[in-house]
Structure formats: structure tokens, C-alpha cells
PDB file of C-alpha atoms in Angstrom:
ATOM      1  CA  UNK R  11      -0.182 -33.123  37.960  1.00 49.00           C
ATOM      2  CA  UNK R  12      -2.881 -31.010  36.476  1.00 56.00           C
ATOM      3  CA  UNK R  13      -6.088 -32.726  35.578  1.00 61.00           C
ATOM      4  CA  UNK R  14      -8.167 -31.259  32.763  1.00 60.00           C
ATOM      5  CA  UNK R  15     -11.776 -30.720  33.640  1.00 61.00           C
ATOM      6  CA  UNK R  16     -14.311 -31.192  30.866  1.00 59.00           C
ATOM      7  CA  UNK R  17     -16.726 -28.302  30.294  1.00 58.00           C
ATOM      8  CA  UNK R  18     -20.318 -28.900  31.434  1.00 58.00           C
ATOM      9  CA  UNK R  19     -21.604 -29.022  27.856  1.00 58.00           C
ATOM     10  CA  UNK R  20     -19.244 -31.834  26.887  1.00 59.00           C
ATOM     11  CA  UNK R  21     -16.262 -32.026  24.586  1.00 61.00           C
ATOM     12  CA  UNK R  22     -18.082 -32.741  21.341  1.00 65.00           C
ATOM     13  CA  UNK R  23     -20.184 -29.550  21.432  1.00 61.00           C
ATOM     14  CA  UNK R  24     -19.803 -27.149  18.510  1.00 66.00           C
ATOM     15  CA  UNK R  25     -21.760 -23.937  18.003  1.00 64.00           C
ATOM     16  CA  UNK R  26     -24.427 -24.239  15.328  1.00 67.00           C
ATOM     17  CA  UNK R  27     -24.210 -21.613  12.599  1.00 65.00           C
ATOM     18  CA  UNK R  28     -27.243 -19.375  12.120  1.00 63.00           C
ATOM     19  CA  UNK R  29     -29.670 -20.537   9.435  1.00 63.00           C
ATOM     20  CA  UNK R  30     -29.054 -19.064   6.009  1.00 63.00           C
ATOM     21  CA  UNK R  31     -32.149 -17.361   4.692  1.00 61.00           C
ATOM     22  CA  UNK R  32     -32.731 -17.358   0.962  1.00 61.00           C
ATOM     23  CA  UNK R  33     -34.805 -14.171   1.230  1.00 60.00           C
ATOM     24  CA  UNK R  34     -32.977 -10.872   1.625  1.00 58.00           C
ATOM     25  CA  UNK R  35     -33.516  -9.104   4.902  1.00 60.00           C
ATOM     26  CA  UNK R  36     -34.577  -5.515   5.017  1.00 58.00           C
ATOM     27  CA  UNK R  37     -37.154  -3.075   3.697  1.00 58.00           C
ATOM     28  CA  UNK R  38     -37.089  -4.532   0.158  1.00 59.00           C
ATOM     29  CA  UNK R  39     -38.443  -7.850   1.412  1.00 63.00           C
ATOM     30  CA  UNK R  40     -42.284  -7.938   1.172  1.00 59.00           C
ATOM     31  CA  UNK R  41     -42.457  -9.808   4.497  1.00 62.00           C
ATOM     32  CA  UNK R  42     -41.198  -6.608   6.136  1.00 64.00           C
ATOM     33  CA  UNK R  43     -44.238  -4.658   4.935  1.00 66.00           C
ATOM     34  CA  UNK R  44     -47.742  -4.648   6.373  1.00 67.00           C
ATOM     35  CA  UNK R  45     -50.974  -4.490   4.346  1.00 68.00           C
ATOM     36  CA  UNK R  46     -50.655  -0.698   3.954  1.00 72.00           C
ATOM     37  CA  UNK R  47     -47.093  -0.985   2.645  1.00 66.00           C
ATOM     38  CA  UNK R  48     -45.501   0.418   5.804  1.00 73.00           C
ATOM     39  CA  UNK R  49     -42.359  -1.119   7.250  1.00 69.00           C
ATOM     40  CA  UNK R  50     -42.690  -3.600  10.087  1.00 67.00           C
ATOM     41  CA  UNK R  51     -40.169  -3.452  12.902  1.00 66.00           C
ATOM     42  CA  UNK R  52     -38.082  -6.505  13.695  1.00 67.00           C
ATOM     43  CA  UNK R  53     -38.511  -5.583  17.378  1.00 71.00           C
ATOM     44  CA  UNK R  54     -42.134  -4.432  17.711  1.00 70.00           C
ATOM     45  CA  UNK R  55     -42.050  -3.979  21.492  1.00 75.00           C
ATOM     46  CA  UNK R  56     -38.718  -2.145  21.454  1.00 75.00           C
ATOM     47  CA  UNK R  57     -37.628   0.296  24.133  1.00 74.00           C
ATOM     48  CA  UNK R  58     -40.613   1.907  25.854  1.00 76.00           C
ATOM     49  CA  UNK R  59     -41.098   5.636  25.212  1.00 78.00           C
ATOM     50  CA  UNK R  60     -39.632   7.912  27.847  1.00 78.00           C
ATOM     51  CA  UNK R  61     -37.011   5.400  28.942  1.00 79.00           C
ATOM     52  CA  UNK R  62     -33.537   6.863  28.329  1.00 79.00           C
ATOM     53  CA  UNK R  63     -30.910   5.038  26.332  1.00 82.00           C
ATOM     54  CA  UNK R  64     -28.206   3.267  28.366  1.00 85.00           C
ATOM     55  CA  UNK R  65     -25.462   5.001  26.405  1.00 88.00           C
ATOM     56  CA  UNK R  66     -26.972   8.391  27.208  1.00 86.00           C
ATOM     57  CA  UNK R  67     -27.157   7.515  30.904  1.00 87.00           C
ATOM     58  CA  UNK R  68     -23.518   6.340  30.903  1.00 89.00           C
ATOM     59  CA  UNK R  69     -22.380   9.517  29.133  1.00 88.00           C
ATOM     60  CA  UNK R  70     -24.255  11.707  31.612  1.00 87.00           C
ATOM     61  CA  UNK R  71     -22.731   9.809  34.529  1.00 88.00           C
ATOM     62  CA  UNK R  72     -19.218  10.248  33.097  1.00 88.00           C
ATOM     63  CA  UNK R  73     -19.806  13.981  32.603  1.00 86.00           C
ATOM     64  CA  UNK R  74     -20.955  14.313  36.210  1.00 84.00           C
ATOM     65  CA  UNK R  75     -17.817  12.496  37.387  1.00 88.00           C
ATOM     66  CA  UNK R  76     -15.644  14.696  35.160  1.00 86.00           C
ATOM     67  CA  UNK R  77     -17.177  17.804  36.720  1.00 84.00           C
ATOM     68  CA  UNK R  78     -16.233  16.469  40.157  1.00 87.00           C
ATOM     69  CA  UNK R  79     -12.691  15.650  39.026  1.00 86.00           C
ATOM     70  CA  UNK R  80     -12.225  19.111  37.520  1.00 85.00           C
ATOM     71  CA  UNK R  81     -13.572  20.717  40.705  1.00 88.00           C
ATOM     72  CA  UNK R  82     -11.076  18.736  42.808  1.00 89.00           C
ATOM     73  CA  UNK R  83      -8.199  19.659  40.477  1.00 87.00           C
ATOM     74  CA  UNK R  84      -9.104  23.347  40.535  1.00 89.00           C
ATOM     75  CA  UNK R  85      -9.385  23.239  44.332  1.00 91.00           C
ATOM     76  CA  UNK R  86      -5.936  21.658  44.664  1.00 92.00           C
ATOM     77  CA  UNK R  87      -4.491  24.159  42.199  1.00 90.00           C
ATOM     78  CA  UNK R  88      -5.918  27.021  44.260  1.00 91.00           C
ATOM     79  CA  UNK R  89      -4.369  25.478  47.384  1.00 92.00           C
ATOM     80  CA  UNK R  90      -0.954  25.657  45.703  1.00 91.00           C
ATOM     81  CA  UNK R  91      -0.491  22.174  44.203  1.00 90.00           C
ATOM     82  CA  UNK R  92       1.704  22.903  41.169  1.00 91.00           C
ATOM     83  CA  UNK R  93       0.962  19.570  39.456  1.00 91.00           C
ATOM     84  CA  UNK R  94      -2.787  20.192  39.645  1.00 88.00           C
ATOM     85  CA  UNK R  95      -2.211  23.749  38.433  1.00 88.00           C
ATOM     86  CA  UNK R  96      -0.211  22.476  35.440  1.00 88.00           C
ATOM     87  CA  UNK R  97      -2.952  19.989  34.511  1.00 86.00           C
ATOM     88  CA  UNK R  98      -5.655  22.641  34.749  1.00 84.00           C
ATOM     89  CA  UNK R  99      -3.630  25.106  32.688  1.00 84.00           C
ATOM     90  CA  UNK R 100      -2.830  22.511  29.993  1.00 84.00           C
ATOM     91  CA  UNK R 101      -6.340  21.147  29.631  1.00 79.00           C
ATOM     92  CA  UNK R 102      -8.567  24.129  30.272  1.00 73.00           C
ATOM     93  CA  UNK R 103      -6.796  27.090  28.687  1.00 74.00           C
ATOM     94  CA  UNK R 104      -6.224  27.112  24.935  1.00 72.00           C
ATOM     95  CA  UNK R 105      -2.631  26.760  23.847  1.00 72.00           C
ATOM     96  CA  UNK R 106      -0.990  29.901  22.532  1.00 72.00           C
ATOM     97  CA  UNK R 107       0.501  29.461  19.091  1.00 71.00           C
ATOM     98  CA  UNK R 108       3.427  31.519  17.946  1.00 67.00           C
ATOM     99  CA  UNK R 109       2.678  33.960  15.179  1.00 68.00           C
ATOM    100  CA  UNK R 110       5.313  35.309  12.866  1.00 63.00           C
ATOM    101  CA  UNK R 111       5.546  39.056  12.742  1.00 69.00           C
ATOM    102  CA  UNK R 112       5.247  40.956   9.485  1.00 75.00           C
ATOM    103  CA  UNK R 113       8.583  42.169   8.182  1.00 75.00           C
ATOM    104  CA  UNK R 114       9.755  44.501   5.448  1.00 78.00           C
ATOM    105  CA  UNK R 115      12.699  42.804   3.837  1.00 75.00           C
ATOM    106  CA  UNK R 116      14.246  43.175   0.390  1.00 81.00           C
ATOM    107  CA  UNK R 117      14.738  39.789  -1.211  1.00 83.00           C
ATOM    108  CA  UNK R 118      15.510  39.190  -4.876  1.00 85.00           C
ATOM    109  CA  UNK R 119      13.664  35.949  -5.658  1.00 82.00           C
ATOM    110  CA  UNK R 120      15.200  35.811  -9.138  1.00 84.00           C
ATOM    111  CA  UNK R 121      18.697  35.550  -7.632  1.00 87.00           C
ATOM    112  CA  UNK R 122      20.331  32.129  -7.157  1.00 88.00           C
ATOM    113  CA  UNK R 123      19.114  30.216  -4.104  1.00 88.00           C
ATOM    114  CA  UNK R 124      22.418  30.514  -2.233  1.00 89.00           C
ATOM    115  CA  UNK R 125      22.335  34.326  -2.596  1.00 90.00           C
ATOM    116  CA  UNK R 126      18.752  34.455  -1.325  1.00 89.00           C
ATOM    117  CA  UNK R 127      19.655  32.443   1.781  1.00 90.00           C
ATOM    118  CA  UNK R 128      22.738  34.614   2.317  1.00 91.00           C
ATOM    119  CA  UNK R 129      20.554  37.731   2.169  1.00 90.00           C
ATOM    120  CA  UNK R 130      18.218  36.274   4.809  1.00 91.00           C
ATOM    121  CA  UNK R 131      21.154  35.378   7.073  1.00 91.00           C
ATOM    122  CA  UNK R 132      22.571  38.888   6.627  1.00 90.00           C
ATOM    123  CA  UNK R 133      19.172  40.256   7.688  1.00 88.00           C
ATOM    124  CA  UNK R 134      19.377  38.178  10.878  1.00 88.00           C
ATOM    125  CA  UNK R 135      22.926  39.357  11.547  1.00 89.00           C
ATOM    126  CA  UNK R 136      21.881  43.008  11.123  1.00 88.00           C
ATOM    127  CA  UNK R 137      18.839  42.603  13.367  1.00 85.00           C
ATOM    128  CA  UNK R 138      16.264  43.116  10.609  1.00 85.00           C
ATOM    129  CA  UNK R 139      14.827  39.608  11.043  1.00 86.00           C
ATOM    130  CA  UNK R 140      14.185  37.408  14.039  1.00 85.00           C
ATOM    131  CA  UNK R 141      15.780  33.956  13.731  1.00 87.00           C
ATOM    132  CA  UNK R 142      12.422  32.139  13.711  1.00 85.00           C
ATOM    133  CA  UNK R 143      11.111  34.415  10.944  1.00 86.00           C
ATOM    134  CA  UNK R 144      14.331  33.875   9.003  1.00 88.00           C
ATOM    135  CA  UNK R 145      13.858  30.127   9.278  1.00 90.00           C
ATOM    136  CA  UNK R 146      10.352  30.428   7.821  1.00 88.00           C
ATOM    137  CA  UNK R 147      11.696  32.513   4.941  1.00 89.00           C
ATOM    138  CA  UNK R 148      14.506  30.023   4.262  1.00 92.00           C
ATOM    139  CA  UNK R 149      11.966  27.159   4.279  1.00 93.00           C
ATOM    140  CA  UNK R 150       9.903  29.128   1.759  1.00 90.00           C
ATOM    141  CA  UNK R 151      12.987  29.654  -0.402  1.00 91.00           C
ATOM    142  CA  UNK R 152      13.614  25.904  -0.284  1.00 92.00           C
ATOM    143  CA  UNK R 153      10.038  25.211  -1.400  1.00 92.00           C
ATOM    144  CA  UNK R 154      10.464  27.691  -4.257  1.00 89.00           C
ATOM    145  CA  UNK R 155      13.695  25.957  -5.268  1.00 90.00           C
ATOM    146  CA  UNK R 156      11.924  22.579  -5.305  1.00 92.00           C
ATOM    147  CA  UNK R 157       9.174  23.969  -7.545  1.00 91.00           C
ATOM    148  CA  UNK R 158      11.736  25.497  -9.899  1.00 90.00           C
ATOM    149  CA  UNK R 159      13.679  22.220 -10.073  1.00 92.00           C
ATOM    150  CA  UNK R 160      10.497  20.347 -10.967  1.00 94.00           C
ATOM    151  CA  UNK R 161       9.648  22.873 -13.692  1.00 93.00           C
ATOM    152  CA  UNK R 162      13.178  22.667 -15.135  1.00 93.00           C
ATOM    153  CA  UNK R 163      13.040  18.859 -15.113  1.00 94.00           C
ATOM    154  CA  UNK R 164       9.689  18.893 -16.938  1.00 94.00           C
ATOM    155  CA  UNK R 165      11.107  21.273 -19.555  1.00 93.00           C
ATOM    156  CA  UNK R 166      14.196  19.071 -20.062  1.00 94.00           C
ATOM    157  CA  UNK R 167      12.059  15.951 -20.434  1.00 94.00           C
ATOM    158  CA  UNK R 168       9.806  17.713 -22.959  1.00 93.00           C
ATOM    159  CA  UNK R 169      12.872  18.863 -24.950  1.00 93.00           C
ATOM    160  CA  UNK R 170      14.324  15.336 -24.960  1.00 93.00           C
ATOM    161  CA  UNK R 171      11.000  13.869 -26.127  1.00 92.00           C
ATOM    162  CA  UNK R 172      10.790  16.442 -28.937  1.00 91.00           C
ATOM    163  CA  UNK R 173      14.356  15.649 -30.028  1.00 91.00           C
ATOM    164  CA  UNK R 174      13.595  11.924 -29.997  1.00 90.00           C
ATOM    165  CA  UNK R 175      10.396  12.410 -31.995  1.00 89.00           C
ATOM    166  CA  UNK R 176      12.224  14.609 -34.516  1.00 88.00           C
ATOM    167  CA  UNK R 177      14.805  11.838 -35.129  1.00 85.00           C
ATOM    168  CA  UNK R 178      12.155   9.160 -35.511  1.00 73.00           C
TER     169      UNK R 178
END
């Protein structure tokens, strides 16, 4: 059987809410101004000058530890540890992003969408375009088709509204 132990402050204790002040806190309150009209600090003693902030000290300590960790990882990588080498390469060196090459390719953008895609695929088959470049071009053709469809839909809606207004 488990016996419940009462807390040392008793069972009927409830936290008291902070007092509600009718005066607004802050620089607009005259009690926060001295005789010259300057602001008065809520913590006049404050942190002594020259004493560093705890957050700054913690950040500096973490940076020092990180330097040690990186030094250990680089040392293990130089000793031949492939996992350490992979971590160093991933985190230290910038990642290389693929860049599409410039191509000279005849494409009739006024042709139907299916013909445009066929022309791109023919360019891949003939070796004029790399497959990744062709994919970018086909994605661009798809975006163009979406824009055209939106424009055509707007025109049809405008024509229907004009016809409805003409009948009314």
C-alpha cells in the first residue's frame, strides 16, 4: 500500500496572485521619473559594470568546447576514420549545387504543349540536351501551360459576364 505524504506547506496552500496595480507600469508612469524627468530603473543596483553576462559566458564556453570537438574530429579524419571524415566534409565544406548548363535549342513556344514536350524529348534522344536540363525545360513548359490556362479561363469568364450583362 502506498501512503500519500502531505507536502511540508500543507494541503490547503494556494499560490497568491500578484497584486493588480491600477497604475500602468513603464516610462509613461510619473513614478518612473526622477525630478529631472529622467527614467528611474526598476533595478537600481543591477549588474555591476565589467561583470560579463551569464549568457555570454555560456556561449563562449560552448564555442570553446566546439573547437575541441572539431579538432578531435579532424584528427580522427586524418587518421583514416571515414565516419569522422564524412562529418567534417558535410559540416565544414559548402555543399556543391548542380548548375544547369546553357543550351542552344530551338523550341516553338507557340506550338501546342504536347509538341513542345515532344521537341524537348527529341533533343534528349539526339544528344542535344542532358536529361536534367530537359526536365527543367519541361517543368518550364508546364508552368507556361498553367499560366495560359489561367488567362484563357479569365477571358472565358469575362465573355460570359458580358453576355449575361447584355441579356439583362
